[in-house]
Amino acid sequence: MSEIISCPVCSHLLIKEQNTYKCENNHTFDLAKEGYLNLLLNAKKTSGDSKEMMAARRDFLAKGYYEKLSDRVNQRLKKSHLTDQAILDIGCGEGYYLSRFQKEIAPKASNFYGMDISKLGIRMAAKKNPMIHWLVANFAKLPFKDKSVSTVLSMFAEYSVPEIDRILTDDGNIIIVRAANNHLIELKNIIYPEIHEKVKTSSIKTFPGF
């Protein structure tokens, strides 16, 4: 990993020493055997989606149902992402969208980062694509140095506006995909006897200054 990852304890830069990442305050984090880095402090074993949910989503996406959406996002990423700068997918799950973009645009790049609170999802992602840096971490405190990421991607995931603003370069780009009100309405009609949709004033949180 390039030196933009910060310690989740003290926020100092993490430096790689063999298979361990250490900051100047001697906080250490070991790479898992699958190659991902777990930076989630006091994590519950149930953090994120269950193994069954992750496997079901992986199998569903593998059938190509969301390829058109992924291709459209990739088109936007091509226009905004600079190949020599870092890109971060927040809430990447098992890594479907970021992996497709990386393989299409920069198969040998070393500056792609996928992050999720689910260790199960990140483990799946790391096994599928070892070329990407996979992190287990919390979106509320992104483990990246200030102004170190040029492109932030969020696909149907939670995110923190102040944290994105903090890590994004001054000329950086944000691409966010959110579900509309009628997303999966056909399934909801089957599952629930009555549907109570939450009133949404905006499908995307406001980004002051952008």
mmCIF file of C-alpha atoms in Angstrom:
data_model
loop_
_atom_site.group_PDB
_atom_site.id
_atom_site.type_symbol
_atom_site.label_atom_id
_atom_site.label_comp_id
_atom_site.label_asym_id
_atom_site.label_seq_id
_atom_site.Cartn_x
_atom_site.Cartn_y
_atom_site.Cartn_z
ATOM 1 C CA MET A 1 0.000 0.000 0.000
ATOM 2 C CA SER A 2 1.173 3.499 -0.682
ATOM 3 C CA GLU A 3 1.776 5.583 2.426
ATOM 4 C CA ILE A 4 -1.620 7.225 2.831
ATOM 5 C CA ILE A 5 -3.146 4.841 5.381
ATOM 6 C CA SER A 6 -3.452 6.288 8.874
ATOM 7 C CA CYS A 7 -3.561 4.598 12.245
ATOM 8 C CA PRO A 8 -7.136 4.268 13.575
ATOM 9 C CA VAL A 9 -5.852 4.839 17.116
ATOM 10 C CA CYS A 10 -3.705 7.981 16.789
ATOM 11 C CA SER A 11 -4.128 9.007 13.101
ATOM 12 C CA HIS A 12 -0.378 8.917 12.402
ATOM 13 C CA LEU A 13 0.851 7.403 9.163
ATOM 14 C CA LEU A 14 1.075 3.608 8.992
ATOM 15 C CA ILE A 15 4.280 2.222 7.487
ATOM 16 C CA LYS A 16 4.579 -1.346 6.208
ATOM 17 C CA GLU A 17 7.241 -3.587 7.730
ATOM 18 C CA GLN A 18 6.963 -7.007 6.054
ATOM 19 C CA ASN A 19 3.405 -8.140 6.850
ATOM 20 C CA THR A 20 2.810 -5.604 9.602
ATOM 21 C CA TYR A 21 1.754 -1.963 9.507
ATOM 22 C CA LYS A 22 3.069 0.257 12.294
ATOM 23 C CA CYS A 23 2.780 3.929 13.206
ATOM 24 C CA GLU A 24 5.320 6.059 15.101
ATOM 25 C CA ASN A 25 3.446 5.336 18.332
ATOM 26 C CA ASN A 26 4.017 1.592 17.800
ATOM 27 C CA HIS A 27 0.387 0.714 17.147
ATOM 28 C CA THR A 28 0.590 -2.351 14.904
ATOM 29 C CA PHE A 29 -1.801 -4.093 12.532
ATOM 30 C CA ASP A 30 -1.051 -7.369 10.755
ATOM 31 C CA LEU A 31 -2.091 -8.294 7.250
ATOM 32 C CA ALA A 32 -4.489 -11.245 7.172
ATOM 33 C CA LYS A 33 -3.412 -14.318 5.235
ATOM 34 C CA GLU A 34 -5.817 -13.288 2.457
ATOM 35 C CA GLY A 35 -3.958 -9.976 2.161
ATOM 36 C CA TYR A 36 -6.410 -7.487 3.668
ATOM 37 C CA LEU A 37 -5.767 -5.142 6.594
ATOM 38 C CA ASN A 38 -8.171 -4.974 9.533
ATOM 39 C CA LEU A 39 -8.247 -1.469 11.042
ATOM 40 C CA LEU A 40 -11.582 -1.776 12.816
ATOM 41 C CA LEU A 41 -11.261 -1.151 16.550
ATOM 42 C CA ASN A 42 -13.496 -2.980 19.051
ATOM 43 C CA ALA A 43 -15.351 -4.670 16.214
ATOM 44 C CA LYS A 44 -18.285 -6.945 16.869
ATOM 45 C CA LYS A 45 -18.244 -10.325 15.179
ATOM 46 C CA THR A 46 -21.574 -9.411 13.607
ATOM 47 C CA SER A 47 -20.329 -6.161 12.035
ATOM 48 C CA GLY A 48 -21.752 -5.749 8.537
ATOM 49 C CA ASP A 49 -23.827 -8.236 6.589
ATOM 50 C CA SER A 50 -23.911 -11.934 7.451
ATOM 51 C CA LYS A 51 -21.977 -14.573 5.530
ATOM 52 C CA GLU A 52 -25.194 -15.731 3.860
ATOM 53 C CA MET A 53 -26.103 -12.189 2.781
ATOM 54 C CA MET A 54 -22.630 -11.559 1.385
ATOM 55 C CA ALA A 55 -22.630 -14.839 -0.531
ATOM 56 C CA ALA A 56 -26.113 -14.185 -1.910
ATOM 57 C CA ARG A 57 -25.151 -10.707 -3.146
ATOM 58 C CA ARG A 58 -21.905 -12.007 -4.647
ATOM 59 C CA ASP A 59 -23.777 -14.744 -6.538
ATOM 60 C CA PHE A 60 -26.469 -12.314 -7.697
ATOM 61 C CA LEU A 61 -23.971 -9.750 -8.997
ATOM 62 C CA ALA A 62 -21.960 -12.492 -10.715
ATOM 63 C CA LYS A 63 -24.956 -13.142 -12.954
ATOM 64 C CA GLY A 64 -24.506 -9.696 -14.524
ATOM 65 C CA TYR A 65 -27.770 -8.039 -13.481
ATOM 66 C CA TYR A 66 -25.966 -4.847 -12.428
ATOM 67 C CA GLU A 67 -23.344 -4.764 -15.188
ATOM 68 C CA LYS A 68 -25.084 -1.870 -16.952
ATOM 69 C CA LEU A 69 -24.984 0.186 -13.776
ATOM 70 C CA SER A 70 -21.342 -0.767 -13.184
ATOM 71 C CA ASP A 71 -20.457 0.147 -16.777
ATOM 72 C CA ARG A 72 -22.130 3.549 -16.423
ATOM 73 C CA VAL A 73 -20.235 4.243 -13.211
ATOM 74 C CA ASN A 74 -17.013 3.155 -14.916
ATOM 75 C CA GLN A 75 -17.640 5.680 -17.680
ATOM 76 C CA ARG A 76 -17.867 8.438 -15.082
ATOM 77 C CA LEU A 77 -14.790 7.153 -13.284
ATOM 78 C CA LYS A 78 -12.799 7.178 -16.521
ATOM 79 C CA LYS A 79 -13.527 10.882 -16.920
ATOM 80 C CA SER A 80 -12.622 11.833 -13.362
ATOM 81 C CA HIS A 81 -10.022 9.376 -12.071
ATOM 82 C CA LEU A 82 -6.318 9.970 -12.652
ATOM 83 C CA THR A 83 -4.417 6.689 -12.889
ATOM 84 C CA ASP A 84 -1.548 7.875 -10.691
ATOM 85 C CA GLN A 85 -3.814 8.941 -7.817
ATOM 86 C CA ALA A 86 -5.725 6.987 -5.171
ATOM 87 C CA ILE A 87 -9.327 5.853 -5.522
ATOM 88 C CA LEU A 88 -11.387 4.660 -2.559
ATOM 89 C CA ASP A 89 -14.619 2.640 -2.614
ATOM 90 C CA ILE A 90 -16.412 3.209 0.717
ATOM 91 C CA GLY A 91 -18.684 0.326 1.729
ATOM 92 C CA CYS A 92 -17.340 -1.863 -1.071
ATOM 93 C CA GLY A 93 -18.807 -5.135 0.253
ATOM 94 C CA GLU A 94 -17.308 -8.046 -1.645
ATOM 95 C CA GLY A 95 -15.679 -5.642 -4.119
ATOM 96 C CA TYR A 96 -17.795 -6.111 -7.247
ATOM 97 C CA TYR A 97 -17.804 -2.522 -8.567
ATOM 98 C CA LEU A 98 -14.239 -1.526 -7.730
ATOM 99 C CA SER A 99 -12.825 -4.782 -9.094
ATOM 100 C CA ARG A 100 -14.599 -4.327 -12.423
ATOM 101 C CA PHE A 101 -13.253 -0.805 -12.770
ATOM 102 C CA GLN A 102 -9.713 -1.756 -11.751
ATOM 103 C CA LYS A 103 -9.548 -4.667 -14.186
ATOM 104 C CA GLU A 104 -10.898 -2.552 -17.032
ATOM 105 C CA ILE A 105 -8.893 0.634 -16.491
ATOM 106 C CA ALA A 106 -5.729 -0.139 -14.553
ATOM 107 C CA PRO A 107 -5.056 -3.866 -14.061
ATOM 108 C CA LYS A 108 -1.545 -3.195 -12.733
ATOM 109 C CA ALA A 109 -2.356 -0.131 -10.618
ATOM 110 C CA SER A 110 -1.383 -0.061 -6.943
ATOM 111 C CA ASN A 111 -3.576 2.784 -5.765
ATOM 112 C CA PHE A 112 -7.041 1.190 -5.547
ATOM 113 C CA TYR A 113 -8.569 0.892 -2.057
ATOM 114 C CA GLY A 114 -11.751 -0.919 -1.069
ATOM 115 C CA MET A 115 -13.129 -0.473 2.446
ATOM 116 C CA ASP A 116 -15.999 -2.040 4.359
ATOM 117 C CA ILE A 117 -17.021 -2.670 7.964
ATOM 118 C CA SER A 118 -17.649 -6.335 7.148
ATOM 119 C CA LYS A 119 -14.597 -8.569 7.513
ATOM 120 C CA LEU A 120 -16.504 -11.299 5.666
ATOM 121 C CA GLY A 121 -17.044 -9.061 2.666
ATOM 122 C CA ILE A 122 -13.453 -7.834 2.603
ATOM 123 C CA ARG A 123 -12.176 -11.394 2.877
ATOM 124 C CA MET A 124 -14.261 -12.342 -0.182
ATOM 125 C CA ALA A 125 -12.946 -9.301 -2.047
ATOM 126 C CA ALA A 126 -9.312 -10.051 -1.200
ATOM 127 C CA LYS A 127 -9.607 -13.621 -2.407
ATOM 128 C CA LYS A 128 -11.181 -12.450 -5.657
ATOM 129 C CA ASN A 129 -8.802 -9.588 -6.475
ATOM 130 C CA PRO A 130 -5.437 -9.391 -4.672
ATOM 131 C CA MET A 131 -4.372 -6.372 -6.764
ATOM 132 C CA ILE A 132 -6.590 -4.026 -4.725
ATOM 133 C CA HIS A 133 -5.817 -2.899 -1.166
ATOM 134 C CA TRP A 134 -8.718 -4.108 0.970
ATOM 135 C CA LEU A 135 -9.396 -2.605 4.400
ATOM 136 C CA VAL A 136 -11.807 -3.430 7.204
ATOM 137 C CA ALA A 137 -12.685 -0.022 8.662
ATOM 138 C CA ASN A 138 -15.494 2.316 9.676
ATOM 139 C CA PHE A 139 -16.816 4.968 7.282
ATOM 140 C CA ALA A 140 -17.285 7.346 10.243
ATOM 141 C CA LYS A 141 -13.497 7.520 10.687
ATOM 142 C CA LEU A 142 -11.728 6.851 7.415
ATOM 143 C CA PRO A 143 -8.167 5.537 7.929
ATOM 144 C CA PHE A 144 -6.596 7.863 5.363
ATOM 145 C CA LYS A 145 -4.411 10.937 5.636
ATOM 146 C CA ASP A 146 -5.857 14.362 4.872
ATOM 147 C CA LYS A 147 -6.119 15.239 1.167
ATOM 148 C CA SER A 148 -4.762 11.843 0.088
ATOM 149 C CA VAL A 149 -7.554 10.392 -2.083
ATOM 150 C CA SER A 150 -8.484 11.794 -5.492
ATOM 151 C CA THR A 151 -11.682 9.814 -6.162
ATOM 152 C CA VAL A 152 -14.272 8.539 -3.698
ATOM 153 C CA LEU A 153 -16.876 5.985 -4.776
ATOM 154 C CA SER A 154 -19.915 4.924 -2.737
ATOM 155 C CA MET A 155 -22.323 2.337 -4.156
ATOM 156 C CA PHE A 156 -25.501 2.003 -2.063
ATOM 157 C CA ALA A 157 -23.402 2.478 1.090
ATOM 158 C CA GLU A 158 -23.305 4.797 4.084
ATOM 159 C CA TYR A 159 -20.726 7.576 4.181
ATOM 160 C CA SER A 160 -19.622 10.575 6.231
ATOM 161 C CA VAL A 161 -19.564 13.926 4.450
ATOM 162 C CA PRO A 162 -16.976 15.500 6.823
ATOM 163 C CA GLU A 163 -14.681 12.485 6.489
ATOM 164 C CA ILE A 164 -14.882 12.452 2.686
ATOM 165 C CA ASP A 165 -14.191 16.186 2.674
ATOM 166 C CA ARG A 166 -11.163 15.614 4.911
ATOM 167 C CA ILE A 167 -9.454 12.897 2.835
ATOM 168 C CA LEU A 168 -10.354 14.194 -0.640
ATOM 169 C CA THR A 169 -7.813 16.203 -2.613
ATOM 170 C CA ASP A 170 -8.726 19.782 -3.451
ATOM 171 C CA ASP A 171 -9.517 18.816 -7.054
ATOM 172 C CA GLY A 172 -10.969 15.417 -6.128
ATOM 173 C CA ASN A 173 -14.161 13.765 -7.319
ATOM 174 C CA ILE A 174 -17.049 11.998 -5.596
ATOM 175 C CA ILE A 175 -19.342 9.469 -7.281
ATOM 176 C CA ILE A 176 -22.303 8.268 -5.222
ATOM 177 C CA VAL A 177 -25.051 5.869 -6.251
ATOM 178 C CA ARG A 178 -28.155 5.681 -4.059
ATOM 179 C CA ALA A 179 -31.367 3.674 -4.249
ATOM 180 C CA ALA A 180 -34.514 5.517 -5.349
ATOM 181 C CA ASN A 181 -37.816 5.238 -3.450
ATOM 182 C CA ASN A 182 -39.120 2.352 -5.557
ATOM 183 C CA HIS A 183 -35.925 0.306 -5.413
ATOM 184 C CA LEU A 184 -36.861 -3.416 -5.086
ATOM 185 C CA ILE A 185 -40.540 -2.466 -4.853
ATOM 186 C CA GLU A 186 -41.581 -5.730 -6.536
ATOM 187 C CA LEU A 187 -39.877 -7.783 -3.820
ATOM 188 C CA LYS A 188 -41.264 -5.544 -1.089
ATOM 189 C CA ASN A 189 -44.787 -6.119 -2.405
ATOM 190 C CA ILE A 190 -44.255 -9.854 -2.061
ATOM 191 C CA ILE A 191 -42.594 -9.793 1.366
ATOM 192 C CA TYR A 192 -44.516 -7.117 3.266
ATOM 193 C CA PRO A 193 -48.306 -6.921 3.729
ATOM 194 C CA GLU A 194 -48.061 -3.134 3.804
ATOM 195 C CA ILE A 195 -45.217 -0.879 2.674
ATOM 196 C CA HIS A 196 -44.349 2.276 4.603
ATOM 197 C CA GLU A 197 -41.771 4.257 2.665
ATOM 198 C CA LYS A 198 -39.739 6.865 4.521
ATOM 199 C CA VAL A 199 -40.126 10.363 3.151
ATOM 200 C CA LYS A 200 -36.877 11.433 1.502
ATOM 201 C CA THR A 201 -36.140 15.107 0.998
ATOM 202 C CA SER A 202 -33.066 14.167 -1.029
ATOM 203 C CA SER A 203 -31.617 10.848 -2.120
ATOM 204 C CA ILE A 204 -28.090 12.151 -1.582
ATOM 205 C CA LYS A 205 -26.779 13.959 1.478
ATOM 206 C CA THR A 206 -25.735 17.543 0.941
ATOM 207 C CA PHE A 207 -22.058 18.191 0.268
ATOM 208 C CA PRO A 208 -21.358 21.808 1.279
ATOM 209 C CA GLY A 209 -18.836 23.438 -1.000
ATOM 210 C CA PHE A 210 -19.072 20.856 -3.791
#
